[in-house]
Coordinates of N, CA and C in Angstrom, one line a residue:
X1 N 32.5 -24.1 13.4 CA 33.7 -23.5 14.1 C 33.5 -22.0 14.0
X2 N 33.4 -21.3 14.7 CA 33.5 -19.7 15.0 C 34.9 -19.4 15.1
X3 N 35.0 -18.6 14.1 CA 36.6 -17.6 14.4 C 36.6 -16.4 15.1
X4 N 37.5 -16.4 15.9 CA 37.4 -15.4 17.0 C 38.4 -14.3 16.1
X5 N 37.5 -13.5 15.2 CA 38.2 -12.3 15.0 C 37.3 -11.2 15.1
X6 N 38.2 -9.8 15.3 CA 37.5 -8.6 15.6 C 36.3 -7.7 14.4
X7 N 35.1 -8.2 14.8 CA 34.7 -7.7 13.8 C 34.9 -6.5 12.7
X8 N 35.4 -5.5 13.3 CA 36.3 -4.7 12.7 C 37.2 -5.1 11.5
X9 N 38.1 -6.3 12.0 CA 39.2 -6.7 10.6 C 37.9 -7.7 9.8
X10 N 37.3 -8.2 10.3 CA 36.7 -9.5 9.6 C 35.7 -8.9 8.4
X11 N 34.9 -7.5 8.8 CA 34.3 -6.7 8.0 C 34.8 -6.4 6.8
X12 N 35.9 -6.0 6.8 CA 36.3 -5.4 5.5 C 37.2 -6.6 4.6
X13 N 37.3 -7.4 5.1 CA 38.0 -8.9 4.6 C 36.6 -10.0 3.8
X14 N 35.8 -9.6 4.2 CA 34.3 -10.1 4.1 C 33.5 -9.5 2.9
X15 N 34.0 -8.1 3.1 CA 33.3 -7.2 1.4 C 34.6 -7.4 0.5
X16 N 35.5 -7.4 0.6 CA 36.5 -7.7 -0.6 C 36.8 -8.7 -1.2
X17 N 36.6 -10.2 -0.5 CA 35.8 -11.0 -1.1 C 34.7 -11.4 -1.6
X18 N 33.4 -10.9 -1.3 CA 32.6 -10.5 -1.8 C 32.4 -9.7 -3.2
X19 N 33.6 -8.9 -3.5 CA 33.5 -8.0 -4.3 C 34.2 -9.0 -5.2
X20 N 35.7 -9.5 -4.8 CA 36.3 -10.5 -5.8 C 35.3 -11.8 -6.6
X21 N 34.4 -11.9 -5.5 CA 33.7 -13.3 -6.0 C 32.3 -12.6 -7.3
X22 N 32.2 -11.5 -6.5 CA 31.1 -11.3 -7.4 C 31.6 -10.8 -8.7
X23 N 32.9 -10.3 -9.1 CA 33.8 -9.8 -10.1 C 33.5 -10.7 -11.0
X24 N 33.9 -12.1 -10.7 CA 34.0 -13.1 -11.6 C 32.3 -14.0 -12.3
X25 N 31.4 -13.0 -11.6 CA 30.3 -13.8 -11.7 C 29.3 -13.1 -13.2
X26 N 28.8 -14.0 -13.8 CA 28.1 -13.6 -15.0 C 26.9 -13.0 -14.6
X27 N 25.9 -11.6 -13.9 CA 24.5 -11.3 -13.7 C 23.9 -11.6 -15.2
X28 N 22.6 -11.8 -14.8 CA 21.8 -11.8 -16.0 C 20.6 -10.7 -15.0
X29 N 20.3 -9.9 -15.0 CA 18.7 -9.5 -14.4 C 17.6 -9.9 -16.1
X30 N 16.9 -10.4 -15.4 CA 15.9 -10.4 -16.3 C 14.7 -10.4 -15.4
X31 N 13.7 -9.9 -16.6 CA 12.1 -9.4 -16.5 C 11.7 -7.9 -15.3
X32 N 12.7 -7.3 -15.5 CA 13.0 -5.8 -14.7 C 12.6 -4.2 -15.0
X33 N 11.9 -4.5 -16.1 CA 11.3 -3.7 -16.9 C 10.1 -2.7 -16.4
X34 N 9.1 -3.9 -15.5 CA 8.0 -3.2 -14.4 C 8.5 -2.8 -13.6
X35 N 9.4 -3.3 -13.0 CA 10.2 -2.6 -12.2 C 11.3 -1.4 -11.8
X36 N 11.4 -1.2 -13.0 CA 12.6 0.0 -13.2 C 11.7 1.1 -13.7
X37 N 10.2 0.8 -14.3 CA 9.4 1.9 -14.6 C 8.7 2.3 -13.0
X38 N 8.6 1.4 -12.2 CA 7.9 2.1 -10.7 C 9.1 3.3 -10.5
X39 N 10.5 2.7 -10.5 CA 11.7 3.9 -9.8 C 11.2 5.2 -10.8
X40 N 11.3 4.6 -11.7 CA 11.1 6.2 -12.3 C 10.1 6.9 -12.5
X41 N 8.9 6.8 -11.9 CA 8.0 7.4 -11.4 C 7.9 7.7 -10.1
X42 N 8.8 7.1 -9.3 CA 9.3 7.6 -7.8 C 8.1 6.5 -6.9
X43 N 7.8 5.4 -7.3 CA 7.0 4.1 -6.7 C 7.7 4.0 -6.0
X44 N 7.8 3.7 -4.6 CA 8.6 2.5 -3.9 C 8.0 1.2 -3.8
X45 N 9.2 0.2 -3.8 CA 8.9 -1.4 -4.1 C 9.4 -2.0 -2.5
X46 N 8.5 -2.7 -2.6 CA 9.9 -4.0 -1.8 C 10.0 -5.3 -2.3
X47 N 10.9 -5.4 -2.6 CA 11.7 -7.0 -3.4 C 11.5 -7.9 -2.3
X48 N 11.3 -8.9 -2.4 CA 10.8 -10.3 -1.5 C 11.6 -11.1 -2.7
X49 N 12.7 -11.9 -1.7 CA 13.6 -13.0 -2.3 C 13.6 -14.3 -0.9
X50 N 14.0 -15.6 -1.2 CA 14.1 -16.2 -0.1 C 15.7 -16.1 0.4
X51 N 15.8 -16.5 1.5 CA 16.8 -16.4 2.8 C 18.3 -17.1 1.4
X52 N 17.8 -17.9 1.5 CA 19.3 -18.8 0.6 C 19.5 -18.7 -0.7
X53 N 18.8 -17.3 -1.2 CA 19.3 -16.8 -2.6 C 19.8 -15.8 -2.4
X54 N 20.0 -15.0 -1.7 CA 20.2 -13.4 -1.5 C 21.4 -13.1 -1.8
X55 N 22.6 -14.0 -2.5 CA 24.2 -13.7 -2.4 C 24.4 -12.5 -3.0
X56 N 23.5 -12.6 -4.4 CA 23.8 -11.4 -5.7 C 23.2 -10.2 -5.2
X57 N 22.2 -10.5 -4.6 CA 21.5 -9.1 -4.5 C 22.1 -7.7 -4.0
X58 N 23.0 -7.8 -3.1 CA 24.0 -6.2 -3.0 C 25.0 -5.9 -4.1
X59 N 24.7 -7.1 -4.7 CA 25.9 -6.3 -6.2 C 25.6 -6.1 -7.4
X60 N 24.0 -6.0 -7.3 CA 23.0 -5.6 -8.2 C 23.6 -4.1 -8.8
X61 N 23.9 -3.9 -10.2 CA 23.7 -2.2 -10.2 C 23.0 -1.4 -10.3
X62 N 21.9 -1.5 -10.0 CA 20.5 -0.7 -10.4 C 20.5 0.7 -9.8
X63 N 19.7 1.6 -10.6 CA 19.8 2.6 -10.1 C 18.7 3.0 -9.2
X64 N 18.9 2.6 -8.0 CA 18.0 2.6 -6.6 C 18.7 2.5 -5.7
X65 N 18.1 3.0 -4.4 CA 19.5 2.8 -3.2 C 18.3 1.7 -2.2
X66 N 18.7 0.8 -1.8 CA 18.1 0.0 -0.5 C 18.0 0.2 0.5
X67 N 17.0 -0.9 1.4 CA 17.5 -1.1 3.1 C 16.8 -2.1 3.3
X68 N 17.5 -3.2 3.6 CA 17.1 -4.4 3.9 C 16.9 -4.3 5.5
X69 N 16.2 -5.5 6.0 CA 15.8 -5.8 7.1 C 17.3 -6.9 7.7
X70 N 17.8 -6.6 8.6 CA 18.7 -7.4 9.0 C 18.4 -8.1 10.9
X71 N 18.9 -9.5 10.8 CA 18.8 -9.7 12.2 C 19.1 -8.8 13.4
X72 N 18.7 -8.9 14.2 CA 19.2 -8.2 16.0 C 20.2 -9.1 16.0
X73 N 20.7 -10.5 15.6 CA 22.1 -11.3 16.2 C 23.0 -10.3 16.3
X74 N 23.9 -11.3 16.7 CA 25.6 -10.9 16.7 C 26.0 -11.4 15.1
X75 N 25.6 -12.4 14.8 CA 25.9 -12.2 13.2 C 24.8 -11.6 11.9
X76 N 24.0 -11.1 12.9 CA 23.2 -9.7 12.1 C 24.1 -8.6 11.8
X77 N 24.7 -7.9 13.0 CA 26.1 -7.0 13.4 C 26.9 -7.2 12.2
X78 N 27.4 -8.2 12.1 CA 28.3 -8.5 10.9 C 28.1 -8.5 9.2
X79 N 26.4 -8.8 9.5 CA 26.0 -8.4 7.9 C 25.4 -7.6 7.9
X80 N 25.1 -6.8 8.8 CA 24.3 -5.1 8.9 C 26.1 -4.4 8.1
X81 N 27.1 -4.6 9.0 CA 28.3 -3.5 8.8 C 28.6 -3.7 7.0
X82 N 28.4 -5.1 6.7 CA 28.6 -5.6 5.2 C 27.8 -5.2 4.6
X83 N 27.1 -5.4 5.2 CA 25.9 -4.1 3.7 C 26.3 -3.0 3.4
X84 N 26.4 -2.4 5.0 CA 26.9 -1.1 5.0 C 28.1 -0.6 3.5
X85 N 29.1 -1.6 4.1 CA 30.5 -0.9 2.9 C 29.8 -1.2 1.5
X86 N 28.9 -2.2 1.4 CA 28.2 -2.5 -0.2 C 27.3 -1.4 -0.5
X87 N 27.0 -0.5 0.5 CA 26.4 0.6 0.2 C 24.9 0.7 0.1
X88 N 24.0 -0.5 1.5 CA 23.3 -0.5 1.2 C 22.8 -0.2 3.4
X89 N 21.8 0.5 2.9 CA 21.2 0.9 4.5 C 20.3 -0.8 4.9
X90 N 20.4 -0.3 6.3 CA 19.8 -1.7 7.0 C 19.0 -1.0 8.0
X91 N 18.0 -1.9 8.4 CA 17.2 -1.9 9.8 C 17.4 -3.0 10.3
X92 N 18.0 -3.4 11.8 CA 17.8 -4.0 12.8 C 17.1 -5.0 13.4
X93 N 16.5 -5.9 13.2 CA 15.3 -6.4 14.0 C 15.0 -7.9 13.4
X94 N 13.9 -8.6 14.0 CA 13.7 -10.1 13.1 C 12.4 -10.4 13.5
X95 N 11.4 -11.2 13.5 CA 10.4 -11.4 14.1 C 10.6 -12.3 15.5
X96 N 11.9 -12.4 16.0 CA 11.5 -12.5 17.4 C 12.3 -11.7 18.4
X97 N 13.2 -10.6 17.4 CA 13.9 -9.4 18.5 C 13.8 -8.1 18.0
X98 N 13.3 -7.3 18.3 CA 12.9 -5.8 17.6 C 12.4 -5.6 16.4
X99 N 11.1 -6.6 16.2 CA 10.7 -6.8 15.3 C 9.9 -5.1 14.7
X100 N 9.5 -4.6 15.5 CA 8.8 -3.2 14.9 C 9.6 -2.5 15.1
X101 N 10.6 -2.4 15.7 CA 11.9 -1.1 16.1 C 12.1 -1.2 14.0
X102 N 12.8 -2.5 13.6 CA 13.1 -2.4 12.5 C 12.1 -2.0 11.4
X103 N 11.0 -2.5 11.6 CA 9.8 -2.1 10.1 C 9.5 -0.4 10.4
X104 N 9.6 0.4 11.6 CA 9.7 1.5 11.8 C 10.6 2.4 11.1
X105 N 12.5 1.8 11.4 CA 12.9 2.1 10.7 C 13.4 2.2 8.8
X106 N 12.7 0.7 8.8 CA 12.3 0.8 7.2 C 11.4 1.3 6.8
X107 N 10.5 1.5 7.2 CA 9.5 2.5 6.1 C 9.9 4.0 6.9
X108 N 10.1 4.1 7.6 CA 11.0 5.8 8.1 C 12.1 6.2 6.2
X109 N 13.1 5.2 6.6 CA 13.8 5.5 5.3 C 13.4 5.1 3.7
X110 N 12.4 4.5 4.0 CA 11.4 4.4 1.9 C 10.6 5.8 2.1
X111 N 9.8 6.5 3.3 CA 9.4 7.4 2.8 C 10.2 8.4 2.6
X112 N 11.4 8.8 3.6 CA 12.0 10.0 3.6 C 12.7 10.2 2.2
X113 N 12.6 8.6 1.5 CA 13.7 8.2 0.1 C 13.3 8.8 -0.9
X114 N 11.6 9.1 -0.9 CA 10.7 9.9 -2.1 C 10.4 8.6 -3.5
X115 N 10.8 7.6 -2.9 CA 10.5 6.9 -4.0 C 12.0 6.4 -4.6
X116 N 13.1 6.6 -4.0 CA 14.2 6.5 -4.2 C 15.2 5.2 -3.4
X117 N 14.2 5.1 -2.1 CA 14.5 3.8 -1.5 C 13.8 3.1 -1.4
X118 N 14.4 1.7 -1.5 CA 13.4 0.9 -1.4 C 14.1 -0.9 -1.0
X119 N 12.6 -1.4 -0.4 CA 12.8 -2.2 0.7 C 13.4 -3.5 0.2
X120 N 13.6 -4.2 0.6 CA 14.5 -5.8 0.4 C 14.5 -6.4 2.2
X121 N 13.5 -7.8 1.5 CA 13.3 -8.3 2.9 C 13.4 -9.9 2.1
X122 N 14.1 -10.4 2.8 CA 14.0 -12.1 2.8 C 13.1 -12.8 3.7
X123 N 12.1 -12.9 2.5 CA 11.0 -13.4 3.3 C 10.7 -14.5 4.3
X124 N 11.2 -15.7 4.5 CA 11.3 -16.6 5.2 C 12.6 -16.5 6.2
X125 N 13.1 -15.8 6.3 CA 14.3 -15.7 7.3 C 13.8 -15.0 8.7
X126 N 15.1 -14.6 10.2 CA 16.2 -14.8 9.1 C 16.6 -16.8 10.1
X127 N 15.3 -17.3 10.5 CA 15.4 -18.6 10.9 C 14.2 -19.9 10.2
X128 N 13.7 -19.4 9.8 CA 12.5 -20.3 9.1 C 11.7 -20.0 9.5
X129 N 10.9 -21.3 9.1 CA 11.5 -22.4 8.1 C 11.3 -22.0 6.4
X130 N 12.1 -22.6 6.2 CA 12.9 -22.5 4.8 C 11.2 -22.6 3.4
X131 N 11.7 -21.4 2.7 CA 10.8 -20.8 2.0 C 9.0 -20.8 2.7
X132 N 8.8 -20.4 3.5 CA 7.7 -20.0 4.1 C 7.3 -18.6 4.4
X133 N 6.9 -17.7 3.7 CA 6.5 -16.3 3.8 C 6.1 -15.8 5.3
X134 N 6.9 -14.9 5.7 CA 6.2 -14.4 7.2 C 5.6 -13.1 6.7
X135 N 4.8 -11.8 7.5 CA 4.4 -11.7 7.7 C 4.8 -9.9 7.7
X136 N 6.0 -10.3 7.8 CA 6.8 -8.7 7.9 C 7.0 -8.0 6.7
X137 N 7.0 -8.7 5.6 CA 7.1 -7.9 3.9 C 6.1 -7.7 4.1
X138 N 4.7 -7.5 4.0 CA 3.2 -7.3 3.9 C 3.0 -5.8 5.2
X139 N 3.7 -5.8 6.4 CA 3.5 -4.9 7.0 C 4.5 -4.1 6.4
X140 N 5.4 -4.5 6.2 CA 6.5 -2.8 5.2 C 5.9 -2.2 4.4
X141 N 5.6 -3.5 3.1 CA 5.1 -2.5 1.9 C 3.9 -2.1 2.4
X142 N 2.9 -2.1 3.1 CA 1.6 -1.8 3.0 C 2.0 -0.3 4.1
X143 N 2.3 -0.2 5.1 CA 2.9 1.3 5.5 C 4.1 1.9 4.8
X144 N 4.8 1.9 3.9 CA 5.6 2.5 2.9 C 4.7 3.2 1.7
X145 N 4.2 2.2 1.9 CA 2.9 2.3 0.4 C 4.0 2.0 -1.0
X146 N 4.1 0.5 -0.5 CA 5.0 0.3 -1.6 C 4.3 -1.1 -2.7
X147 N 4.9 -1.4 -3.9 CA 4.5 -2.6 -4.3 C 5.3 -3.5 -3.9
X148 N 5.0 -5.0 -3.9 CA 5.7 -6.1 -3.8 C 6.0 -6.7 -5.2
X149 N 7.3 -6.9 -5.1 CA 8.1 -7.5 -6.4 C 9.0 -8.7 -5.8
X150 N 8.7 -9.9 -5.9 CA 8.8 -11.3 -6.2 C 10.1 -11.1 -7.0
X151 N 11.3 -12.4 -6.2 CA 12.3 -12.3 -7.4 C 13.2 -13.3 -6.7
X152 N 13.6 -14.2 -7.8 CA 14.5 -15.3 -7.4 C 15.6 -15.1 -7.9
X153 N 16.9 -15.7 -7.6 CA 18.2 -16.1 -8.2 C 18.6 -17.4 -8.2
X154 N 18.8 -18.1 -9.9 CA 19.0 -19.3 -10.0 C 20.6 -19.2 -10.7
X155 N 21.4 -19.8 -10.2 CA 23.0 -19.7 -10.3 C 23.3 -21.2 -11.2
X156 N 24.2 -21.3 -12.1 CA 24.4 -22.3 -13.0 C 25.2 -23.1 -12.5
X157 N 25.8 -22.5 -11.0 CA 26.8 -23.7 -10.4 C 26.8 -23.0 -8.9
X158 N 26.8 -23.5 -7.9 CA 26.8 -23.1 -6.8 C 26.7 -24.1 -5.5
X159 N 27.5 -23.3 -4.0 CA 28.1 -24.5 -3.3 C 26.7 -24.3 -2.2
X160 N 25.7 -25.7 -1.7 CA 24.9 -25.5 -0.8 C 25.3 -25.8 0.2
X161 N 25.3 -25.0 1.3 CA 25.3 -25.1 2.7 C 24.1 -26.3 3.2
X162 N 23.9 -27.3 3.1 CA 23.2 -28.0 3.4 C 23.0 -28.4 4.9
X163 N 23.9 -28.5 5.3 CA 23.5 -28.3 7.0 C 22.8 -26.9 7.6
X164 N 22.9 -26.4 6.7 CA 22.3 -24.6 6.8 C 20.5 -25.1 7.1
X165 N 19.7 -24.4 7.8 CA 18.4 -24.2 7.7 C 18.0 -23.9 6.4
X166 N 18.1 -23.0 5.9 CA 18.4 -22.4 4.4 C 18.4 -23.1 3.3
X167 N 19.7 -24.3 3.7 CA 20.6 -24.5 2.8 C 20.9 -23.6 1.4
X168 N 21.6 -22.7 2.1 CA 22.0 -21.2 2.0 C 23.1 -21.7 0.1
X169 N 22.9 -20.8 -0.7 CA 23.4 -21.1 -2.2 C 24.8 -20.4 -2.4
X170 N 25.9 -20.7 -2.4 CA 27.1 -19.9 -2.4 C 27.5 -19.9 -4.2
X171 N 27.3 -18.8 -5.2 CA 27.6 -19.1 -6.1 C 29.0 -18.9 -6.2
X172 N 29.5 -20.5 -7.4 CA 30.8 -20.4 -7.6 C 31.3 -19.6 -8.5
X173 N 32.7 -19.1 -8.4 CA 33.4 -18.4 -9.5 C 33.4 -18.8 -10.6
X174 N 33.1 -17.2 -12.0 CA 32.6 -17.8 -13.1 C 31.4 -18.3 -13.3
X175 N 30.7 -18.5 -12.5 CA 29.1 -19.5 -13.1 C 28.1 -18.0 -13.1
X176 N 26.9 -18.6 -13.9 CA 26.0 -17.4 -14.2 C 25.3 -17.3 -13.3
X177 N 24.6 -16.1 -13.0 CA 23.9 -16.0 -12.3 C 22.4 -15.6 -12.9
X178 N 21.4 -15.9 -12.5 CA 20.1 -15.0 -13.0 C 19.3 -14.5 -12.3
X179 N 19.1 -13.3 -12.1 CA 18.2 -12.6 -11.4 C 16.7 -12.4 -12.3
X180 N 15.9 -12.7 -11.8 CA 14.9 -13.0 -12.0 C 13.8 -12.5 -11.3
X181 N 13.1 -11.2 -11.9 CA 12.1 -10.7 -11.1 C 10.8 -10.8 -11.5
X182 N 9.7 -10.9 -10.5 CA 8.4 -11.3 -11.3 C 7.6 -10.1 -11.2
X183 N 6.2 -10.0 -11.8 CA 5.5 -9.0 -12.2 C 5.3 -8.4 -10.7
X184 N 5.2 -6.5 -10.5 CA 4.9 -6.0 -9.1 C 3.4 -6.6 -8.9
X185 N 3.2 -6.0 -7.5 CA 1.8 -5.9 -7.7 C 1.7 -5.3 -6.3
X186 N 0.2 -4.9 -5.7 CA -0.1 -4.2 -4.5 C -0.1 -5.2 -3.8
X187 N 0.3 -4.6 -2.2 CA 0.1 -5.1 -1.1 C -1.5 -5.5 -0.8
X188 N -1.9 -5.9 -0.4 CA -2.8 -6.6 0.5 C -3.6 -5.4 1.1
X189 N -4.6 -5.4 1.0 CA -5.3 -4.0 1.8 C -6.0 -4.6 2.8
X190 N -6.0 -3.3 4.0 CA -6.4 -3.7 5.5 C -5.8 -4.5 6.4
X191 N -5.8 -5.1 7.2 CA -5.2 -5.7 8.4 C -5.3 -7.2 8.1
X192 N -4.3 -7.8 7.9 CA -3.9 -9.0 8.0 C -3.9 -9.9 9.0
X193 N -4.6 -10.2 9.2 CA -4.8 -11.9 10.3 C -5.4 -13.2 10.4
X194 N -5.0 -13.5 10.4 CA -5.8 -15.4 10.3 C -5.8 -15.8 8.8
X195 N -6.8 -15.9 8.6 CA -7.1 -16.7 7.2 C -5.9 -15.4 6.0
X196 N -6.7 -14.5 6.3 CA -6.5 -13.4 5.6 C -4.4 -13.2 4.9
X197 N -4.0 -13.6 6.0 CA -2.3 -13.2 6.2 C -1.9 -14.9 5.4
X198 N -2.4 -16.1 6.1 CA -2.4 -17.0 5.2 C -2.3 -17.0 3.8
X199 N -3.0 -16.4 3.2 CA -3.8 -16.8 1.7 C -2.5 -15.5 1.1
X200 N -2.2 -14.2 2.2 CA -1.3 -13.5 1.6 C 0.1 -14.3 1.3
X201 N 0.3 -14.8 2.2 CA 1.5 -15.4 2.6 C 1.7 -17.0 1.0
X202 N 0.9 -17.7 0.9 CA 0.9 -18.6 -0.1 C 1.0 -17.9 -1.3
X203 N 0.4 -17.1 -1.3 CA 0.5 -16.7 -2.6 C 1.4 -15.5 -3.3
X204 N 2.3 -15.0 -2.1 CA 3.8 -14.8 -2.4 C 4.8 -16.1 -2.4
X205 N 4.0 -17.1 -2.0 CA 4.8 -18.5 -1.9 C 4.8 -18.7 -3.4
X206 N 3.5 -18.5 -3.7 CA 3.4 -19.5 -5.0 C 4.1 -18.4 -6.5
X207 N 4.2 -17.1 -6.0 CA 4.4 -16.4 -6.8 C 5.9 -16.0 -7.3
X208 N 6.8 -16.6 -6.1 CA 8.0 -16.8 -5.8 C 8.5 -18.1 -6.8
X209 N 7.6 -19.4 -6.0 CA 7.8 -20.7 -6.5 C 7.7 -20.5 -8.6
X210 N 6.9 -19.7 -9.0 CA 6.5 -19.9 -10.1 C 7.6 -19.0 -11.1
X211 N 8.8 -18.4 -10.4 CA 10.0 -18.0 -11.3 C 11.1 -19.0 -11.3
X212 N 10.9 -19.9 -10.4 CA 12.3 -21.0 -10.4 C 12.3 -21.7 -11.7

């Protein structure tokens, strides 16, 4: 069912529960340690999580500012503006609508950031199929000149969208959360295609798979 309200009211009704839900939620970050030493050297990263963990991740407090890759939909619109009030910048695009307009504008804003912004892409989104690495984290970080940082969220109670592609994880009120990041590491050097973007792509699979 679609509710026909103005994105306008529905935006700010959308971060306030968001903020209520996440109020009640226990974060754990763990293993963040490589990671909070790149910020403070002025590294930029890009975090690669999959499509149906990503609830926590704007209410992370870290001291870093973001910009995630967001759909061209009409319910891109809606979670581009929600980022926004969460205070986090977005680019535009998906791999089948303004796919380079957006990785232009992300690595535009990691470099203008000095090492201060940095990227967040859900790797298998924002249509599938479900946990399968594309193709677009590997072109950010490698023109940002950033590392890739692997990172899951496993929640101690949570409601699955199972008709979802995704089967998208809604954590419930009160239950833990864990954020869970794995060791950086460099991008991929040179031009990615065929065999090459394959073997990249599995082994952000397998590197993802190996924090659950």
């Amino acid at each position: 069912m679609r509710l026909r309200v103005p994105v306008g009211l529905l935006v700010p009704l959308l971060a306030g529960l968001y903020r209520l839900l996440l109020w009640t939620l226990r974060l754990r970050v763990e293993n963040a340690e490589a990671l909070r030493a790149l910020w403070a050297a002025g590294r930029p990263t890009v975090v690669a999580c999959w499509h149906n963990e990503l609830f926590c991740f704007p209410g992370l407090r870290e001291d870093t500012r973001w910009v995630a890759i967001v759909s061209a939909s009409k319910d891109g619109e809606i979670l581009a503006r929600l980022l926004g009030r969460l205070g986090i910048g977005t680019a535009r695009g998906s791999s089948s609508r303004l796919g380079l307009t957006a990785l232009r504008q992300a690595v535009r804003a990691m470099r203008e950031g000095d090492g201060r912004v940095n990227g967040f892409v859900t790797v298998d989104g924002p249509r599938g199929p479900r946990h399968e690495v594309k193709d677009g984290v590997f072109l950010l970080a490698a023109r940002a000149g950033a590392m890739l940082v692997p990172a899951r969220v496993r929640c101690s109670r949570a409601f699955v969208f199972r008709k979802a592609w995704d089967r998208f994880e809604l954590p419930l009120p009160f239950s833990t959360c864990r954020v869970v990041f794995g060791e950086p590491y460099a991008a991929p050097a040179g031009p990615l295609r065929g065999q090459a973007l394959a073997a990249a792509a599995r082994d952000l699979e397998a590197r993802l798979h190996a924090l659950g």
